[in-house]
Amino acid sequence: MTKLDQLLHWFSDKKSAMVALSGGVDSALVAYAAYKALGDSALAVTADYKTLAQEELDSAMKICQEIGIRHIVISYNELQNEDFAKNDKNRCFYCRSELSEHLVDVAKKENIACIVDGTNIDDLGDYRPGITALRNNGVVSPLVETQFSKQEIRQTAKALGLSVYERPSNSCLASRIPWGQRVTAERLARIEVGEMFVKQTIGAKQVRVRDIDGVAKIEVGSDELCLLEKTNMADLFAKLKSIGFTSVILDSEGYRPGKINVIAD
């Protein structure tokens, strides 16, 4: 039995399922399997919580159209949650706790008992309080239970022809702000536009613009660092300063998840 067969089998005894779909490859594969196994009894839900980049929302809509699964977008503002906005080390826990409440509400309205997400076994090695919050609210992870790694997910998605198979991993825009520095609408906006500027100017796929007290720290994928040498950095810096960053620095080591998960003084 292939890994995909195992995933499809996981859904075989479910009457219905709701997939928390982010727009990335992990939840896309789960949505594909849910729809393949359950047809119209499968539903994908994406939360537009104001810290999700527009390109992620667009990707979620696109992949649901590819799969054919019914898709609902729910909207709310995480910045109204003081526990989240204060941005301590439990920010992701508060985020996912609030998300879970909204997912449970939708599931009740749609009469769906099973809520699933795209967490995979590689995610379990990082500091992920958000996963704990989802578990506390009954969200389960079929990719973990069927032992899918990130590489296996990408390989399977490619074989299935899912357009997001090589989409770089992403996270909410608030993850660009160090713990201890408040999350605001202004900072989120300049981060989102800043990353768009970097992608357009450099041509990199994996990009983070960290907002460290107004300083833009640019990270690109370690395999894309060579692109920085071919770029007119003065022009890029000017663009970033025009949207509110006070200065700009480059990270010579390249992108690594969780790089600024520290409490800022």
Coordinates of C-alpha atoms in Angstrom, one line a residue:
M1 CA 0.0 0.0 0.0
T2 CA 1.5 3.4 -1.0
K3 CA 1.5 6.4 1.3
L4 CA -1.3 7.9 -0.7
D5 CA -3.3 4.7 -0.3
Q6 CA -2.8 4.9 3.4
L7 CA -4.0 8.5 3.5
L8 CA -7.1 7.7 1.4
H9 CA -7.7 4.7 3.7
W10 CA -7.5 7.0 6.7
F11 CA -10.6 8.8 5.5
S12 CA -12.5 5.7 4.5
D13 CA -14.4 5.3 7.8
K14 CA -15.3 9.0 8.1
K15 CA -18.7 10.1 7.1
S16 CA -17.4 13.7 6.4
A17 CA -14.4 15.8 7.1
M18 CA -13.4 19.5 7.2
V19 CA -9.9 20.4 6.2
A20 CA -8.2 23.5 7.7
L21 CA -6.5 24.6 4.4
S22 CA -3.8 27.2 4.4
G23 CA -2.8 27.4 0.8
G24 CA 0.4 25.3 1.2
V25 CA 1.2 21.8 -0.1
D26 CA 0.6 19.9 3.2
S27 CA -3.1 20.8 3.7
A28 CA -3.6 20.7 -0.1
L29 CA -2.6 17.0 -0.1
V30 CA -5.0 16.4 2.8
A31 CA -7.8 18.2 1.0
Y32 CA -7.1 16.1 -2.1
A33 CA -7.4 12.9 -0.1
A34 CA -10.5 14.0 1.7
Y35 CA -12.2 14.9 -1.5
K36 CA -11.1 11.7 -3.3
A37 CA -12.4 9.6 -0.4
L38 CA -15.5 11.5 0.6
G39 CA -16.5 13.6 -2.4
D40 CA -19.0 16.3 -1.5
S41 CA -18.9 15.3 2.1
A42 CA -15.4 16.9 2.3
L43 CA -15.1 20.6 2.9
A44 CA -12.0 22.9 3.0
V45 CA -12.0 26.0 5.2
T46 CA -9.4 28.8 5.0
A47 CA -9.2 31.5 7.7
D48 CA -8.5 35.1 6.6
Y49 CA -7.4 36.3 10.0
K50 CA -5.6 39.5 8.8
T51 CA -2.1 38.0 9.4
L52 CA -2.4 35.8 6.3
A53 CA -0.7 37.1 3.2
Q54 CA -3.0 37.7 0.3
E55 CA -0.9 35.3 -1.9
E56 CA -1.6 32.5 0.6
L57 CA -5.3 33.1 0.4
D58 CA -5.1 33.2 -3.4
S59 CA -3.2 29.9 -3.4
A60 CA -5.8 28.3 -1.1
M61 CA -8.6 29.3 -3.5
K62 CA -6.7 28.1 -6.5
I63 CA -5.8 24.7 -5.1
C64 CA -9.4 24.1 -4.0
Q65 CA -10.6 24.8 -7.6
E66 CA -8.0 22.3 -8.9
I67 CA -9.1 19.6 -6.5
G68 CA -12.8 20.4 -6.8
I69 CA -13.5 20.5 -3.1
R70 CA -16.0 22.9 -1.7
H71 CA -14.2 25.9 -0.1
I72 CA -15.3 28.3 2.6
V73 CA -13.3 31.4 3.6
I74 CA -14.0 32.7 7.1
S75 CA -12.8 36.2 8.2
Y76 CA -11.9 37.6 11.6
N77 CA -9.2 39.9 13.0
E78 CA -6.5 38.3 15.2
L79 CA -5.3 41.8 16.2
Q80 CA -8.4 42.2 18.3
N81 CA -7.1 39.3 20.5
E82 CA -4.8 41.0 23.0
D83 CA -3.2 37.7 23.9
F84 CA -2.1 37.3 20.3
A85 CA -1.2 41.0 19.6
K86 CA 1.1 41.2 22.6
N87 CA 3.3 38.6 20.8
D88 CA 4.8 36.5 23.6
K89 CA 6.2 33.0 23.0
N90 CA 2.7 31.5 23.1
R91 CA 1.5 33.7 20.2
C92 CA 0.9 30.6 18.0
F93 CA -1.1 28.9 20.8
Y94 CA -3.5 31.9 21.0
C95 CA -3.7 32.1 17.2
R96 CA -4.6 28.4 16.8
S97 CA -6.9 28.4 19.8
E98 CA -9.0 31.1 18.2
L99 CA -8.8 29.4 14.8
S100 CA -10.0 26.2 16.4
E101 CA -13.0 27.9 17.9
H102 CA -14.0 29.2 14.4
L103 CA -13.4 25.8 12.8
V104 CA -15.6 24.1 15.4
D105 CA -18.3 26.6 14.8
V106 CA -18.2 26.0 11.0
A107 CA -18.1 22.2 11.6
K108 CA -21.3 22.4 13.7
K109 CA -23.1 24.4 11.1
E110 CA -22.1 22.0 8.4
N111 CA -22.7 18.9 10.6
I112 CA -19.2 17.7 10.2
A113 CA -17.6 15.8 13.1
C114 CA -14.0 15.4 11.9
I115 CA -11.7 18.4 11.5
V116 CA -8.2 17.8 10.1
D117 CA -5.1 19.9 9.3
G118 CA -1.9 19.5 7.3
T119 CA 0.6 18.9 10.2
N120 CA 3.2 16.4 9.1
I121 CA 5.9 14.4 11.1
D122 CA 8.6 17.0 10.3
D123 CA 6.6 19.6 12.1
L124 CA 6.7 17.7 15.3
G125 CA 10.4 18.4 15.8
D126 CA 10.0 22.2 16.1
Y127 CA 8.6 24.4 18.8
R128 CA 4.9 24.5 17.7
P129 CA 2.5 25.5 20.5
G130 CA -0.1 26.0 17.8
I131 CA -0.2 22.3 17.2
T132 CA -1.0 21.8 20.9
A133 CA -3.9 24.3 20.6
L134 CA -5.3 22.4 17.6
R135 CA -5.1 19.1 19.4
N136 CA -6.8 20.6 22.5
N137 CA -9.7 21.4 20.3
G138 CA -10.0 18.1 18.6
V139 CA -8.3 18.8 15.3
V140 CA -6.4 15.7 14.0
S141 CA -3.5 15.3 11.6
P142 CA -3.9 12.4 9.1
L143 CA -0.4 13.2 7.6
V144 CA 1.1 12.5 11.1
E145 CA -0.9 9.4 11.6
T146 CA 0.1 8.0 8.2
Q147 CA 3.7 9.1 8.8
F148 CA 4.1 11.6 5.9
S149 CA 7.3 13.6 5.8
K150 CA 7.5 16.9 4.0
Q151 CA 9.6 15.4 1.2
E152 CA 7.0 12.6 0.7
I153 CA 4.2 15.1 0.7
R154 CA 5.9 17.1 -2.1
Q155 CA 6.6 14.0 -4.1
T156 CA 3.0 12.8 -3.8
A157 CA 1.6 16.2 -4.7
K158 CA 3.8 16.4 -7.7
A159 CA 2.8 13.0 -8.9
L160 CA -0.9 14.0 -8.5
G161 CA -0.3 17.2 -10.5
L162 CA -1.1 19.6 -7.7
S163 CA 0.3 23.0 -8.6
V164 CA 1.5 23.8 -5.1
Y165 CA 3.8 20.8 -4.9
E166 CA 7.0 23.0 -4.8
R167 CA 5.4 26.0 -3.1
P168 CA 7.8 27.2 -0.4
S169 CA 6.7 26.7 3.2
N170 CA 5.1 29.8 4.7
S171 CA 3.7 31.0 7.9
C172 CA 1.6 34.0 9.1
L173 CA 3.0 37.5 8.7
A174 CA 3.2 37.9 12.5
S175 CA 6.0 35.3 12.5
R176 CA 8.3 38.0 11.0
I177 CA 8.1 40.0 14.3
P178 CA 10.2 38.9 17.2
W179 CA 8.5 37.8 20.4
G180 CA 8.1 40.7 22.7
Q181 CA 7.4 43.2 19.9
R182 CA 3.8 44.0 19.4
V183 CA 2.0 42.8 16.3
T184 CA 0.2 45.8 14.6
A185 CA -1.7 46.2 11.3
E186 CA 1.0 48.7 10.2
R187 CA 3.8 46.3 10.7
L188 CA 2.0 43.4 9.0
A189 CA 1.2 45.6 6.0
R190 CA 4.8 46.7 5.5
I191 CA 6.1 43.1 5.9
E192 CA 3.7 41.8 3.2
V193 CA 4.5 44.6 0.8
G194 CA 8.2 44.3 1.6
E195 CA 8.3 40.6 0.8
M196 CA 6.5 41.3 -2.4
F197 CA 9.2 43.9 -3.3
V198 CA 12.0 41.4 -2.5
K199 CA 10.5 38.6 -4.6
Q200 CA 10.0 40.9 -7.5
T201 CA 13.4 42.5 -7.3
I202 CA 15.6 39.5 -6.5
G203 CA 13.5 36.7 -8.0
A204 CA 13.8 34.5 -4.9
K205 CA 10.9 32.1 -4.0
Q206 CA 11.7 31.7 -0.3
V207 CA 11.6 35.1 1.3
R208 CA 11.2 36.6 4.8
V209 CA 11.3 40.3 5.7
R210 CA 11.7 40.4 9.4
D211 CA 10.5 43.5 11.1
I212 CA 12.9 44.1 14.1
D213 CA 11.8 47.4 15.7
G214 CA 11.4 48.9 12.2
V215 CA 14.6 47.4 10.7
A216 CA 14.0 45.1 7.7
K217 CA 16.0 42.0 7.9
I218 CA 15.9 40.2 4.6
E219 CA 16.2 36.4 4.4
V220 CA 16.1 34.3 1.3
G221 CA 16.5 30.6 0.8
S222 CA 20.0 29.4 1.4
D223 CA 20.1 28.1 -2.2
E224 CA 19.1 31.5 -3.5
L225 CA 21.7 33.6 -1.7
C226 CA 23.6 34.0 -5.0
L227 CA 20.6 36.1 -6.3
L228 CA 21.6 38.8 -3.9
E229 CA 24.9 39.3 -5.8
K230 CA 23.0 40.1 -9.0
T231 CA 20.6 42.6 -7.5
N232 CA 20.6 46.4 -7.4
M233 CA 20.4 46.4 -3.6
A234 CA 20.3 50.2 -3.4
D235 CA 17.0 50.2 -5.3
L236 CA 15.5 47.5 -3.1
F237 CA 16.6 49.3 0.1
A238 CA 15.0 52.5 -1.2
K239 CA 11.7 50.7 -1.8
L240 CA 11.7 49.1 1.7
K241 CA 12.4 52.5 3.3
S242 CA 9.6 54.1 1.3
I243 CA 7.1 51.8 3.1
G244 CA 8.2 52.6 6.6
F245 CA 11.3 50.6 7.4
T246 CA 14.1 52.7 9.0
S247 CA 17.0 50.6 7.7
V248 CA 17.7 47.3 5.9
I249 CA 20.1 44.5 6.6
L250 CA 20.8 41.2 4.8
D251 CA 21.0 37.8 6.5
S252 CA 24.1 36.1 4.9
E253 CA 23.2 32.7 6.3
G254 CA 19.8 32.4 4.5
Y255 CA 16.3 31.6 5.7
R256 CA 15.8 29.1 8.6
P257 CA 12.4 28.6 10.3
G258 CA 12.0 30.1 13.8
K259 CA 15.1 32.3 13.5
I260 CA 13.7 35.2 15.6
N261 CA 11.7 33.2 18.1
V262 CA 13.3 35.0 21.0
I263 CA 12.0 37.6 23.4
A264 CA 13.3 41.0 22.3
D265 CA 14.6 43.3 25.0

